[in-house]
CSV table of C-alpha atoms in Angstrom, one decimal:
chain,number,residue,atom,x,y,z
A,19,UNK,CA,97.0,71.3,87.5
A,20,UNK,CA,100.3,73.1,88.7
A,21,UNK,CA,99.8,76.7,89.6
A,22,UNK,CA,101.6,79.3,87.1
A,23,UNK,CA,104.6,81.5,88.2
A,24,UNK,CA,103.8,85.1,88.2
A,25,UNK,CA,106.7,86.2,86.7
A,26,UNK,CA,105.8,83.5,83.6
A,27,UNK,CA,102.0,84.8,83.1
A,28,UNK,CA,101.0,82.8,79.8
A,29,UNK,CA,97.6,84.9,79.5
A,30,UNK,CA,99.7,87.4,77.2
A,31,UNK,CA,98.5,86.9,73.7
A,32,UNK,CA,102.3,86.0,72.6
A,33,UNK,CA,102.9,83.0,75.2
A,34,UNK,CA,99.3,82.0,74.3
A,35,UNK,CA,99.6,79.3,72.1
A,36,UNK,CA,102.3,77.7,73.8
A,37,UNK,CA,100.1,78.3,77.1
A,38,UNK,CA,97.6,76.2,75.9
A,39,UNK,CA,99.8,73.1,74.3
A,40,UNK,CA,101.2,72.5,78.0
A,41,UNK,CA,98.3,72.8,79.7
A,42,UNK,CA,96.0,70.3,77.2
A,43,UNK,CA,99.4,67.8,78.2
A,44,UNK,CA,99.0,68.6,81.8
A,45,UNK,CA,95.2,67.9,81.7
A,46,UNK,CA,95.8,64.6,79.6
A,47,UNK,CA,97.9,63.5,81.9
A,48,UNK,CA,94.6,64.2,85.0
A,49,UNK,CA,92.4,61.5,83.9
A,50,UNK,CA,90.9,61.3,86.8
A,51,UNK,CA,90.3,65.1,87.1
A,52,UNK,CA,88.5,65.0,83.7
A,53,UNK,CA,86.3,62.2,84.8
A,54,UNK,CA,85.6,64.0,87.6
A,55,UNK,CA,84.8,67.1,85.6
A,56,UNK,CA,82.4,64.7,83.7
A,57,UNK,CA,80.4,63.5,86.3
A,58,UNK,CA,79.9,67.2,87.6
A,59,UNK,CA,78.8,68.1,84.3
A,60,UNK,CA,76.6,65.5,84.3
A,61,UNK,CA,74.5,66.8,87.3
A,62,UNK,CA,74.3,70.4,85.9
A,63,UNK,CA,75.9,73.8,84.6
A,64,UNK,CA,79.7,73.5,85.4
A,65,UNK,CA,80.9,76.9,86.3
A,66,UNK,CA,84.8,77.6,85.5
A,67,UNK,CA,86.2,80.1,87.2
A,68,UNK,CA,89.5,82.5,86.4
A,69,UNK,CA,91.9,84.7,87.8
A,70,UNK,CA,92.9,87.2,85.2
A,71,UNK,CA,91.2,90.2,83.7
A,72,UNK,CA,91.2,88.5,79.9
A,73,UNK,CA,88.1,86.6,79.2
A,74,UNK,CA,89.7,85.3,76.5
A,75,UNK,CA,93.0,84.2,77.4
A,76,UNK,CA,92.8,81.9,80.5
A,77,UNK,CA,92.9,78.1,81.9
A,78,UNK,CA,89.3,78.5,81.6
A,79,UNK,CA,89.3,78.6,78.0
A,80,UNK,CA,91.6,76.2,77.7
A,81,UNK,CA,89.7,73.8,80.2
A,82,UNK,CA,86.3,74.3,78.6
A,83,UNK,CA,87.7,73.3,75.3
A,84,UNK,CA,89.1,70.0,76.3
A,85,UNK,CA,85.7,69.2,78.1
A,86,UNK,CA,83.6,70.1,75.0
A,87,UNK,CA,86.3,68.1,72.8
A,88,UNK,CA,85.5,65.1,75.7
A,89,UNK,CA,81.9,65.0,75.0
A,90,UNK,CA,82.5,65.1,70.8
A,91,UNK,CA,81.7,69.1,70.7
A,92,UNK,CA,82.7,72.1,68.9
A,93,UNK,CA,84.5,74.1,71.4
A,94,UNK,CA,82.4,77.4,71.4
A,95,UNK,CA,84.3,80.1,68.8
A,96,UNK,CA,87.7,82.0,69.9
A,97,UNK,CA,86.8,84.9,72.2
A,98,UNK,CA,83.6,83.4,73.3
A,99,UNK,CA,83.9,83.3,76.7
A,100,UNK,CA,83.8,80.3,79.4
């Protein structure tokens, strides 16, 4: 997906939310990134990296969630980390 604009850094607890809606549209719209994400999985442990010091608040997050939610899962509890 499209890098994020410094100056526009969703991480911050009070853009979260609305973070994470446009993302989950930007990844629906990336089937065939998913699918590939799948087929990774699918040999082995994924590893999802990030670039910000919040664990909690990141793409990572976000894109784990969506994975587990692929596969039928309970995404792992808020502030459990990727």
């Amino acid at each position: 997906p499209a890098p994020i604009p410094p100056r526009r850094n969703p991480y911050v607890p009070e853009r979260w939310e609305s973070f994470v809606q446009q993302y989950r549209a930007e990844l629906a719209q990336r089937e065939d990134l998913l699918q590939l994400l799948d087929d990774l999985r699918g040999r082995g442990r994924l590893t999802l990296l990030y670039d910000v010091h919040d664990p909690v608040h990141n793409n990572a997050v976000v894109l784990r969630d969506v994975l587990c939610e692929r596969d039928g899962l309970h995404p792992p509890a808020k502030g459990v980390q990727p």
